[in-house]
Amino acid sequence: MAIVLSLIRHVKHSYKPHTQMLAPDQTGRWAPTPAVPGSQTAPGLIVYRFGADLFYANEERFVNEVRALVERAPSKVQWFIVDAEAITDLDYSAGQSIRSLLEDLRHQGTQVWFARVSSYLRSDMDRHGVAAILGEAGIFERLHEAIAATGEGRKESVEEM
């Protein structure tokens, strides 16, 4: 029974993973907050964390949530950073959807970067053409490097990422 319940919980999480945004708290430290359309990490910046691998069953949720966050942000989003720490796998259908999303956001003037990209995810990104659209400058090993690349004013308080 415990195994069955564990498998059900795992499948449920894979289909509808936790998502968050990162934003400075009252002390200036970066903390997770709910990924709610109408909010931003900072003016012009959204740092978004997706809590599972990307595959056919959840890629639509990822794309729709990213679009909603960008479209309903209080100011124009110049940089959208995906904290990909929990994403270790990207299947073909998710790769196709993300490529389309990246092209659409680029035409809107939003630069999308992926941070905390593991070697496994990077291999899938290469195979499905996502890395080619992002370019080397759009893939970061560390989150604080991606945040710092958005501008001088965001370098403080991100070293722990």
PDB file of N, CA, C and O in Angstrom, residues 26-103:
ATOM      1  N   GLN A  26      12.364  41.054   3.180  1.00  0.00           N
ATOM      2  CA  GLN A  26      12.548  42.311   3.905  1.00  0.00           C
ATOM      3  C   GLN A  26      14.008  42.541   4.288  1.00  0.00           C
ATOM      4  O   GLN A  26      14.436  43.677   4.444  1.00  0.00           O
ATOM      5  N   THR A  27      14.770  41.473   4.452  1.00  0.00           N
ATOM      6  CA  THR A  27      16.178  41.608   4.845  1.00  0.00           C
ATOM      7  C   THR A  27      17.108  41.715   3.638  1.00  0.00           C
ATOM      8  O   THR A  27      18.308  41.881   3.803  1.00  0.00           O
ATOM      9  N   GLY A  28      16.550  41.577   2.424  1.00  0.00           N
ATOM     10  CA  GLY A  28      17.375  41.632   1.225  1.00  0.00           C
ATOM     11  C   GLY A  28      17.848  40.273   0.745  1.00  0.00           C
ATOM     12  O   GLY A  28      18.476  40.165  -0.300  1.00  0.00           O
ATOM     13  N   ARG A  29      17.575  39.218   1.497  1.00  0.00           N
ATOM     14  CA  ARG A  29      17.939  37.858   1.066  1.00  0.00           C
ATOM     15  C   ARG A  29      16.892  37.357   0.077  1.00  0.00           C
ATOM     16  O   ARG A  29      15.717  37.650   0.201  1.00  0.00           O
ATOM     17  N   TRP A  30      17.334  36.588  -0.887  1.00  0.00           N
ATOM     18  CA  TRP A  30      16.423  36.057  -1.899  1.00  0.00           C
ATOM     19  C   TRP A  30      15.691  34.865  -1.321  1.00  0.00           C
ATOM     20  O   TRP A  30      16.297  33.949  -0.779  1.00  0.00           O
ATOM     21  N   ALA A  31      14.360  34.878  -1.458  1.00  0.00           N
ATOM     22  CA  ALA A  31      13.519  33.835  -0.874  1.00  0.00           C
ATOM     23  C   ALA A  31      12.446  33.416  -1.869  1.00  0.00           C
ATOM     24  O   ALA A  31      12.023  34.207  -2.707  1.00  0.00           O
ATOM     25  N   PRO A  32      11.989  32.167  -1.769  1.00  0.00           N
ATOM     26  CA  PRO A  32      10.902  31.725  -2.648  1.00  0.00           C
ATOM     27  C   PRO A  32       9.576  32.380  -2.276  1.00  0.00           C
ATOM     28  O   PRO A  32       9.285  32.587  -1.099  1.00  0.00           O
ATOM     29  N   THR A  33       8.810  32.702  -3.307  1.00  0.00           N
ATOM     30  CA  THR A  33       7.468  33.266  -3.140  1.00  0.00           C
ATOM     31  C   THR A  33       6.557  32.547  -4.137  1.00  0.00           C
ATOM     32  O   THR A  33       7.039  31.950  -5.097  1.00  0.00           O
ATOM     33  N   PRO A  34       5.263  32.617  -3.952  1.00  0.00           N
ATOM     34  CA  PRO A  34       4.361  31.966  -4.920  1.00  0.00           C
ATOM     35  C   PRO A  34       4.520  32.564  -6.325  1.00  0.00           C
ATOM     36  O   PRO A  34       4.713  33.772  -6.473  1.00  0.00           O
ATOM     37  N   ALA A  35       4.455  31.713  -7.330  1.00  0.00           N
ATOM     38  CA  ALA A  35       4.522  32.163  -8.733  1.00  0.00           C
ATOM     39  C   ALA A  35       3.121  32.608  -9.134  1.00  0.00           C
ATOM     40  O   ALA A  35       2.325  31.824  -9.641  1.00  0.00           O
ATOM     41  N   VAL A  36       2.839  33.878  -8.889  1.00  0.00           N
ATOM     42  CA  VAL A  36       1.511  34.424  -9.115  1.00  0.00           C
ATOM     43  C   VAL A  36       1.588  35.480 -10.212  1.00  0.00           C
ATOM     44  O   VAL A  36       2.372  36.430 -10.098  1.00  0.00           O
ATOM     45  N   PRO A  37       0.804  35.318 -11.282  1.00  0.00           N
ATOM     46  CA  PRO A  37       0.784  36.368 -12.301  1.00  0.00           C
ATOM     47  C   PRO A  37       0.446  37.719 -11.675  1.00  0.00           C
ATOM     48  O   PRO A  37      -0.410  37.805 -10.795  1.00  0.00           O
ATOM     49  N   GLY A  38       1.157  38.751 -12.101  1.00  0.00           N
ATOM     50  CA  GLY A  38       0.979  40.070 -11.526  1.00  0.00           C
ATOM     51  C   GLY A  38       2.087  40.441 -10.554  1.00  0.00           C
ATOM     52  O   GLY A  38       2.085  41.527  -9.997  1.00  0.00           O
ATOM     53  N   SER A  39       3.029  39.520 -10.343  1.00  0.00           N
ATOM     54  CA  SER A  39       4.161  39.813  -9.465  1.00  0.00           C
ATOM     55  C   SER A  39       5.459  39.628 -10.235  1.00  0.00           C
ATOM     56  O   SER A  39       5.483  38.991 -11.288  1.00  0.00           O
ATOM     57  N   GLN A  40       6.526  40.220  -9.718  1.00  0.00           N
ATOM     58  CA  GLN A  40       7.848  40.115 -10.329  1.00  0.00           C
ATOM     59  C   GLN A  40       8.895  39.952  -9.236  1.00  0.00           C
ATOM     60  O   GLN A  40       8.656  40.300  -8.082  1.00  0.00           O
ATOM     61  N   THR A  41      10.047  39.468  -9.637  1.00  0.00           N
ATOM     62  CA  THR A  41      11.183  39.406  -8.732  1.00  0.00           C
ATOM     63  C   THR A  41      11.673  40.820  -8.439  1.00  0.00           C
ATOM     64  O   THR A  41      11.930  41.190  -7.304  1.00  0.00           O
ATOM     65  N   ALA A  42      11.817  41.598  -9.487  1.00  0.00           N
ATOM     66  CA  ALA A  42      12.238  43.000  -9.442  1.00  0.00           C
ATOM     67  C   ALA A  42      11.738  43.620 -10.734  1.00  0.00           C
ATOM     68  O   ALA A  42      11.394  42.896 -11.679  1.00  0.00           O
ATOM     69  N   PRO A  43      11.689  44.943 -10.825  1.00  0.00           N
ATOM     70  CA  PRO A  43      11.243  45.545 -12.088  1.00  0.00           C
ATOM     71  C   PRO A  43      12.060  45.019 -13.279  1.00  0.00           C
ATOM     72  O   PRO A  43      13.282  45.054 -13.272  1.00  0.00           O
ATOM     73  N   GLY A  44      11.345  44.448 -14.251  1.00  0.00           N
ATOM     74  CA  GLY A  44      11.986  43.925 -15.449  1.00  0.00           C
ATOM     75  C   GLY A  44      12.537  42.518 -15.334  1.00  0.00           C
ATOM     76  O   GLY A  44      13.061  41.974 -16.300  1.00  0.00           O
ATOM     77  N   LEU A  45      12.421  41.901 -14.156  1.00  0.00           N
ATOM     78  CA  LEU A  45      13.036  40.588 -13.918  1.00  0.00           C
ATOM     79  C   LEU A  45      12.070  39.637 -13.228  1.00  0.00           C
ATOM     80  O   LEU A  45      11.418  39.990 -12.248  1.00  0.00           O
ATOM     81  N   ILE A  46      12.010  38.406 -13.756  1.00  0.00           N
ATOM     82  CA  ILE A  46      11.321  37.306 -13.077  1.00  0.00           C
ATOM     83  C   ILE A  46      12.297  36.143 -12.981  1.00  0.00           C
ATOM     84  O   ILE A  46      12.901  35.746 -13.978  1.00  0.00           O
ATOM     85  N   VAL A  47      12.469  35.627 -11.760  1.00  0.00           N
ATOM     86  CA  VAL A  47      13.238  34.406 -11.541  1.00  0.00           C
ATOM     87  C   VAL A  47      12.221  33.349 -11.134  1.00  0.00           C
ATOM     88  O   VAL A  47      11.555  33.474 -10.109  1.00  0.00           O
ATOM     89  N   TYR A  48      12.104  32.309 -11.968  1.00  0.00           N
ATOM     90  CA  TYR A  48      11.046  31.308 -11.862  1.00  0.00           C
ATOM     91  C   TYR A  48      11.656  29.936 -11.625  1.00  0.00           C
ATOM     92  O   TYR A  48      12.609  29.548 -12.295  1.00  0.00           O
ATOM     93  N   ARG A  49      11.101  29.223 -10.674  1.00  0.00           N
ATOM     94  CA  ARG A  49      11.599  27.885 -10.339  1.00  0.00           C
ATOM     95  C   ARG A  49      10.499  26.865 -10.638  1.00  0.00           C
ATOM     96  O   ARG A  49       9.381  26.973 -10.130  1.00  0.00           O
ATOM     97  N   PHE A  50      10.828  25.878 -11.482  1.00  0.00           N
ATOM     98  CA  PHE A  50       9.903  24.800 -11.834  1.00  0.00           C
ATOM     99  C   PHE A  50      10.394  23.543 -11.129  1.00  0.00           C
ATOM    100  O   PHE A  50      11.562  23.175 -11.258  1.00  0.00           O
ATOM    101  N   GLY A  51       9.511  22.858 -10.399  1.00  0.00           N
ATOM    102  CA  GLY A  51       9.923  21.802  -9.488  1.00  0.00           C
ATOM    103  C   GLY A  51       9.920  20.384  -9.991  1.00  0.00           C
ATOM    104  O   GLY A  51       9.800  19.459  -9.185  1.00  0.00           O
ATOM    105  N   ALA A  52      10.071  20.153 -11.298  1.00  0.00           N
ATOM    106  CA  ALA A  52      10.092  18.776 -11.810  1.00  0.00           C
ATOM    107  C   ALA A  52      10.704  18.753 -13.200  1.00  0.00           C
ATOM    108  O   ALA A  52      10.911  19.799 -13.820  1.00  0.00           O
ATOM    109  N   ASP A  53      10.987  17.550 -13.683  1.00  0.00           N
ATOM    110  CA  ASP A  53      11.427  17.400 -15.064  1.00  0.00           C
ATOM    111  C   ASP A  53      10.337  17.898 -15.996  1.00  0.00           C
ATOM    112  O   ASP A  53       9.159  17.891 -15.650  1.00  0.00           O
ATOM    113  N   LEU A  54      10.729  18.316 -17.186  1.00  0.00           N
ATOM    114  CA  LEU A  54       9.760  18.790 -18.180  1.00  0.00           C
ATOM    115  C   LEU A  54       9.497  17.678 -19.187  1.00  0.00           C
ATOM    116  O   LEU A  54      10.414  17.185 -19.845  1.00  0.00           O
ATOM    117  N   PHE A  55       8.231  17.292 -19.297  1.00  0.00           N
ATOM    118  CA  PHE A  55       7.860  16.241 -20.235  1.00  0.00           C
ATOM    119  C   PHE A  55       6.429  16.477 -20.716  1.00  0.00           C
ATOM    120  O   PHE A  55       5.781  17.441 -20.295  1.00  0.00           O
ATOM    121  N   TYR A  56       5.967  15.625 -21.599  1.00  0.00           N
ATOM    122  CA  TYR A  56       4.686  15.828 -22.293  1.00  0.00           C
ATOM    123  C   TYR A  56       3.530  16.143 -21.349  1.00  0.00           C
ATOM    124  O   TYR A  56       2.614  16.861 -21.717  1.00  0.00           O
ATOM    125  N   ALA A  57       3.552  15.630 -20.145  1.00  0.00           N
ATOM    126  CA  ALA A  57       2.411  15.790 -19.244  1.00  0.00           C
ATOM    127  C   ALA A  57       2.391  17.117 -18.495  1.00  0.00           C
ATOM    128  O   ALA A  57       1.352  17.521 -17.993  1.00  0.00           O
ATOM    129  N   ASN A  58       3.528  17.818 -18.418  1.00  0.00           N
ATOM    130  CA  ASN A  58       3.526  19.072 -17.675  1.00  0.00           C
ATOM    131  C   ASN A  58       4.071  20.256 -18.471  1.00  0.00           C
ATOM    132  O   ASN A  58       4.095  21.374 -17.970  1.00  0.00           O
ATOM    133  N   GLU A  59       4.485  20.033 -19.710  1.00  0.00           N
ATOM    134  CA  GLU A  59       5.068  21.121 -20.498  1.00  0.00           C
ATOM    135  C   GLU A  59       4.054  22.226 -20.778  1.00  0.00           C
ATOM    136  O   GLU A  59       4.406  23.396 -20.793  1.00  0.00           O
ATOM    137  N   GLU A  60       2.798  21.876 -20.935  1.00  0.00           N
ATOM    138  CA  GLU A  60       1.780  22.898 -21.175  1.00  0.00           C
ATOM    139  C   GLU A  60       1.615  23.788 -19.946  1.00  0.00           C
ATOM    140  O   GLU A  60       1.456  25.001 -20.060  1.00  0.00           O
ATOM    141  N   ARG A  61       1.679  23.197 -18.770  1.00  0.00           N
ATOM    142  CA  ARG A  61       1.590  23.991 -17.538  1.00  0.00           C
ATOM    143  C   ARG A  61       2.762  24.960 -17.454  1.00  0.00           C
ATOM    144  O   ARG A  61       2.594  26.132 -17.114  1.00  0.00           O
ATOM    145  N   PHE A  62       3.967  24.478 -17.747  1.00  0.00           N
ATOM    146  CA  PHE A  62       5.157  25.332 -17.726  1.00  0.00           C
ATOM    147  C   PHE A  62       4.980  26.511 -18.682  1.00  0.00           C
ATOM    148  O   PHE A  62       5.142  27.669 -18.301  1.00  0.00           O
ATOM    149  N   VAL A  63       4.635  26.221 -19.924  1.00  0.00           N
ATOM    150  CA  VAL A  63       4.495  27.266 -20.944  1.00  0.00           C
ATOM    151  C   VAL A  63       3.403  28.259 -20.562  1.00  0.00           C
ATOM    152  O   VAL A  63       3.604  29.473 -20.638  1.00  0.00           O
ATOM    153  N   ASN A  64       2.252  27.761 -20.142  1.00  0.00           N
ATOM    154  CA  ASN A  64       1.146  28.658 -19.780  1.00  0.00           C
ATOM    155  C   ASN A  64       1.485  29.528 -18.582  1.00  0.00           C
ATOM    156  O   ASN A  64       1.137  30.715 -18.547  1.00  0.00           O
ATOM    157  N   GLU A  65       2.165  28.962 -17.599  1.00  0.00           N
ATOM    158  CA  GLU A  65       2.513  29.746 -16.417  1.00  0.00           C
ATOM    159  C   GLU A  65       3.562  30.812 -16.755  1.00  0.00           C
ATOM    160  O   GLU A  65       3.444  31.957 -16.318  1.00  0.00           O
ATOM    161  N   VAL A  66       4.547  30.459 -17.560  1.00  0.00           N
ATOM    162  CA  VAL A  66       5.552  31.449 -17.972  1.00  0.00           C
ATOM    163  C   VAL A  66       4.882  32.580 -18.744  1.00  0.00           C
ATOM    164  O   VAL A  66       5.127  33.760 -18.481  1.00  0.00           O
ATOM    165  N   ARG A  67       4.038  32.239 -19.692  1.00  0.00           N
ATOM    166  CA  ARG A  67       3.329  33.273 -20.463  1.00  0.00           C
ATOM    167  C   ARG A  67       2.507  34.186 -19.555  1.00  0.00           C
ATOM    168  O   ARG A  67       2.524  35.401 -19.696  1.00  0.00           O
ATOM    169  N   ALA A  68       1.776  33.606 -18.611  1.00  0.00           N
ATOM    170  CA  ALA A  68       0.940  34.402 -17.709  1.00  0.00           C
ATOM    171  C   ALA A  68       1.799  35.318 -16.831  1.00  0.00           C
ATOM    172  O   ALA A  68       1.443  36.480 -16.611  1.00  0.00           O
ATOM    173  N   LEU A  69       2.919  34.813 -16.345  1.00  0.00           N
ATOM    174  CA  LEU A  69       3.790  35.642 -15.519  1.00  0.00           C
ATOM    175  C   LEU A  69       4.331  36.835 -16.305  1.00  0.00           C
ATOM    176  O   LEU A  69       4.374  37.958 -15.797  1.00  0.00           O
ATOM    177  N   VAL A  70       4.724  36.603 -17.547  1.00  0.00           N
ATOM    178  CA  VAL A  70       5.264  37.681 -18.380  1.00  0.00           C
ATOM    179  C   VAL A  70       4.165  38.662 -18.774  1.00  0.00           C
ATOM    180  O   VAL A  70       4.342  39.880 -18.663  1.00  0.00           O
ATOM    181  N   GLU A  71       3.039  38.144 -19.232  1.00  0.00           N
ATOM    182  CA  GLU A  71       1.962  39.011 -19.722  1.00  0.00           C
ATOM    183  C   GLU A  71       1.338  39.864 -18.630  1.00  0.00           C
ATOM    184  O   GLU A  71       0.924  40.984 -18.887  1.00  0.00           O
ATOM    185  N   ARG A  72       1.254  39.351 -17.404  1.00  0.00           N
ATOM    186  CA  ARG A  72       0.574  40.081 -16.342  1.00  0.00           C
ATOM    187  C   ARG A  72       1.533  40.735 -15.351  1.00  0.00           C
ATOM    188  O   ARG A  72       1.110  41.218 -14.302  1.00  0.00           O
ATOM    189  N   ALA A  73       2.800  40.783 -15.689  1.00  0.00           N
ATOM    190  CA  ALA A  73       3.789  41.425 -14.808  1.00  0.00           C
ATOM    191  C   ALA A  73       3.491  42.922 -14.698  1.00  0.00           C
ATOM    192  O   ALA A  73       3.010  43.532 -15.653  1.00  0.00           O
ATOM    193  N   PRO A  74       3.776  43.524 -13.552  1.00  0.00           N
ATOM    194  CA  PRO A  74       3.485  44.950 -13.368  1.00  0.00           C
ATOM    195  C   PRO A  74       4.334  45.878 -14.230  1.00  0.00           C
ATOM    196  O   PRO A  74       3.927  47.008 -14.488  1.00  0.00           O
ATOM    197  N   SER A  75       5.487  45.424 -14.680  1.00  0.00           N
ATOM    198  CA  SER A  75       6.287  46.202 -15.627  1.00  0.00           C
ATOM    199  C   SER A  75       6.828  45.237 -16.678  1.00  0.00           C
ATOM    200  O   SER A  75       6.853  44.030 -16.475  1.00  0.00           O
ATOM    201  N   LYS A  76       7.239  45.769 -17.817  1.00  0.00           N
ATOM    202  CA  LYS A  76       7.717  44.933 -18.911  1.00  0.00           C
ATOM    203  C   LYS A  76       8.855  44.038 -18.440  1.00  0.00           C
ATOM    204  O   LYS A  76       9.804  44.495 -17.826  1.00  0.00           O
ATOM    205  N   VAL A  77       8.764  42.764 -18.748  1.00  0.00           N
ATOM    206  CA  VAL A  77       9.782  41.797 -18.352  1.00  0.00           C
ATOM    207  C   VAL A  77      10.882  41.787 -19.402  1.00  0.00           C
ATOM    208  O   VAL A  77      10.648  41.404 -20.552  1.00  0.00           O
ATOM    209  N   GLN A  78      12.067  42.197 -19.002  1.00  0.00           N
ATOM    210  CA  GLN A  78      13.223  42.167 -19.891  1.00  0.00           C
ATOM    211  C   GLN A  78      13.954  40.843 -19.791  1.00  0.00           C
ATOM    212  O   GLN A  78      14.482  40.350 -20.777  1.00  0.00           O
ATOM    213  N   TRP A  79      14.012  40.291 -18.556  1.00  0.00           N
ATOM    214  CA  TRP A  79      14.724  39.036 -18.313  1.00  0.00           C
ATOM    215  C   TRP A  79      13.823  38.069 -17.575  1.00  0.00           C
ATOM    216  O   TRP A  79      13.227  38.418 -16.563  1.00  0.00           O
ATOM    217  N   PHE A  80      13.763  36.859 -18.082  1.00  0.00           N
ATOM    218  CA  PHE A  80      13.035  35.776 -17.422  1.00  0.00           C
ATOM    219  C   PHE A  80      14.049  34.664 -17.213  1.00  0.00           C
ATOM    220  O   PHE A  80      14.546  34.075 -18.172  1.00  0.00           O
ATOM    221  N   ILE A  81      14.377  34.398 -15.955  1.00  0.00           N
ATOM    222  CA  ILE A  81      15.374  33.377 -15.631  1.00  0.00           C
ATOM    223  C   ILE A  81      14.660  32.155 -15.072  1.00  0.00           C
ATOM    224  O   ILE A  81      13.911  32.257 -14.098  1.00  0.00           O
ATOM    225  N   VAL A  82      14.903  31.011 -15.688  1.00  0.00           N
ATOM    226  CA  VAL A  82      14.356  29.746 -15.200  1.00  0.00           C
ATOM    227  C   VAL A  82      15.412  29.101 -14.316  1.00  0.00           C
ATOM    228  O   VAL A  82      16.504  28.771 -14.781  1.00  0.00           O
ATOM    229  N   ASP A  83      15.099  28.953 -13.035  1.00  0.00           N
ATOM    230  CA  ASP A  83      15.961  28.214 -12.113  1.00  0.00           C
ATOM    231  C   ASP A  83      15.672  26.738 -12.371  1.00  0.00           C
ATOM    232  O   ASP A  83      14.650  26.210 -11.958  1.00  0.00           O
ATOM    233  N   ALA A  84      16.579  26.086 -13.079  1.00  0.00           N
ATOM    234  CA  ALA A  84      16.347  24.721 -13.554  1.00  0.00           C
ATOM    235  C   ALA A  84      16.958  23.655 -12.647  1.00  0.00           C
ATOM    236  O   ALA A  84      17.166  22.526 -13.084  1.00  0.00           O
ATOM    237  N   GLU A  85      17.203  23.985 -11.409  1.00  0.00           N
ATOM    238  CA  GLU A  85      17.842  23.035 -10.500  1.00  0.00           C
ATOM    239  C   GLU A  85      17.081  21.713 -10.411  1.00  0.00           C
ATOM    240  O   GLU A  85      17.681  20.644 -10.365  1.00  0.00           O
ATOM    241  N   ALA A  86      15.759  21.741 -10.394  1.00  0.00           N
ATOM    242  CA  ALA A  86      14.956  20.520 -10.267  1.00  0.00           C
ATOM    243  C   ALA A  86      14.689  19.846 -11.612  1.00  0.00           C
ATOM    244  O   ALA A  86      14.133  18.751 -11.653  1.00  0.00           O
ATOM    245  N   ILE A  87      15.072  20.490 -12.699  1.00  0.00           N
ATOM    246  CA  ILE A  87      14.807  19.938 -14.031  1.00  0.00           C
ATOM    247  C   ILE A  87      16.046  19.174 -14.499  1.00  0.00           C
ATOM    248  O   ILE A  87      17.059  19.777 -14.818  1.00  0.00           O
ATOM    249  N   THR A  88      15.959  17.857 -14.526  1.00  0.00           N
ATOM    250  CA  THR A  88      17.096  17.055 -14.986  1.00  0.00           C
ATOM    251  C   THR A  88      16.819  16.376 -16.320  1.00  0.00           C
ATOM    252  O   THR A  88      17.710  15.777 -16.900  1.00  0.00           O
ATOM    253  N   ASP A  89      15.583  16.488 -16.788  1.00  0.00           N
ATOM    254  CA  ASP A  89      15.194  15.790 -18.009  1.00  0.00           C
ATOM    255  C   ASP A  89      14.227  16.664 -18.799  1.00  0.00           C
ATOM    256  O   ASP A  89      13.395  17.368 -18.232  1.00  0.00           O
ATOM    257  N   LEU A  90      14.360  16.606 -20.119  1.00  0.00           N
ATOM    258  CA  LEU A  90      13.522  17.377 -21.030  1.00  0.00           C
ATOM    259  C   LEU A  90      13.195  16.460 -22.201  1.00  0.00           C
ATOM    260  O   LEU A  90      14.107  16.042 -22.926  1.00  0.00           O
ATOM    261  N   ASP A  91      11.921  16.114 -22.377  1.00  0.00           N
ATOM    262  CA  ASP A  91      11.595  15.214 -23.479  1.00  0.00           C
ATOM    263  C   ASP A  91      11.313  16.004 -24.759  1.00  0.00           C
ATOM    264  O   ASP A  91      11.318  17.232 -24.768  1.00  0.00           O
ATOM    265  N   TYR A  92      11.065  15.271 -25.837  1.00  0.00           N
ATOM    266  CA  TYR A  92      10.900  15.883 -27.154  1.00  0.00           C
ATOM    267  C   TYR A  92       9.758  16.895 -27.183  1.00  0.00           C
ATOM    268  O   TYR A  92       9.920  18.012 -27.664  1.00  0.00           O
ATOM    269  N   SER A  93       8.581  16.520 -26.661  1.00  0.00           N
ATOM    270  CA  SER A  93       7.434  17.424 -26.735  1.00  0.00           C
ATOM    271  C   SER A  93       7.664  18.679 -25.901  1.00  0.00           C
ATOM    272  O   SER A  93       7.314  19.786 -26.326  1.00  0.00           O
ATOM    273  N   ALA A  94       8.268  18.538 -24.740  1.00  0.00           N
ATOM    274  CA  ALA A  94       8.583  19.716 -23.924  1.00  0.00           C
ATOM    275  C   ALA A  94       9.617  20.586 -24.634  1.00  0.00           C
ATOM    276  O   ALA A  94       9.507  21.818 -24.618  1.00  0.00           O
ATOM    277  N   GLY A  95      10.577  19.961 -25.269  1.00  0.00           N
ATOM    278  CA  GLY A  95      11.579  20.721 -26.018  1.00  0.00           C
ATOM    279  C   GLY A  95      10.953  21.548 -27.130  1.00  0.00           C
ATOM    280  O   GLY A  95      11.291  22.725 -27.321  1.00  0.00           O
ATOM    281  N   GLN A  96      10.003  20.963 -27.854  1.00  0.00           N
ATOM    282  CA  GLN A  96       9.324  21.691 -28.927  1.00  0.00           C
ATOM    283  C   GLN A  96       8.525  22.873 -28.370  1.00  0.00           C
ATOM    284  O   GLN A  96       8.541  23.966 -28.925  1.00  0.00           O
ATOM    285  N   SER A  97       7.822  22.643 -27.281  1.00  0.00           N
ATOM    286  CA  SER A  97       7.029  23.712 -26.671  1.00  0.00           C
ATOM    287  C   SER A  97       7.910  24.834 -26.151  1.00  0.00           C
ATOM    288  O   SER A  97       7.580  26.017 -26.305  1.00  0.00           O
ATOM    289  N   ILE A  98       9.015  24.486 -25.535  1.00  0.00           N
ATOM    290  CA  ILE A  98       9.917  25.507 -24.997  1.00  0.00           C
ATOM    291  C   ILE A  98      10.569  26.293 -26.132  1.00  0.00           C
ATOM    292  O   ILE A  98      10.711  27.516 -26.025  1.00  0.00           O
ATOM    293  N   ARG A  99      10.932  25.627 -27.198  1.00  0.00           N
ATOM    294  CA  ARG A  99      11.497  26.360 -28.345  1.00  0.00           C
ATOM    295  C   ARG A  99      10.505  27.396 -28.861  1.00  0.00           C
ATOM    296  O   ARG A  99      10.872  28.542 -29.128  1.00  0.00           O
ATOM    297  N   SER A 100       9.255  27.016 -28.997  1.00  0.00           N
ATOM    298  CA  SER A 100       8.224  27.942 -29.456  1.00  0.00           C
ATOM    299  C   SER A 100       8.051  29.093 -28.467  1.00  0.00           C
ATOM    300  O   SER A 100       7.951  30.261 -28.862  1.00  0.00           O
ATOM    301  N   LEU A 101       8.020  28.781 -27.183  1.00  0.00           N
ATOM    302  CA  LEU A 101       7.902  29.809 -26.147  1.00  0.00           C
ATOM    303  C   LEU A 101       9.075  30.785 -26.206  1.00  0.00           C
ATOM    304  O   LEU A 101       8.880  32.005 -26.146  1.00  0.00           O
ATOM    305  N   LEU A 102      10.279  30.274 -26.346  1.00  0.00           N
ATOM    306  CA  LEU A 102      11.470  31.133 -26.403  1.00  0.00           C
ATOM    307  C   LEU A 102      11.405  32.085 -27.588  1.00  0.00           C
ATOM    308  O   LEU A 102      11.734  33.274 -27.462  1.00  0.00           O
ATOM    309  N   GLU A 103      10.979  31.588 -28.732  1.00  0.00           N
ATOM    310  CA  GLU A 103      10.854  32.434 -29.922  1.00  0.00           C
ATOM    311  C   GLU A 103       9.808  33.521 -29.701  1.00  0.00           C
ATOM    312  O   GLU A 103      10.035  34.686 -30.030  1.00  0.00           O
TER     313      GLU A 103
END
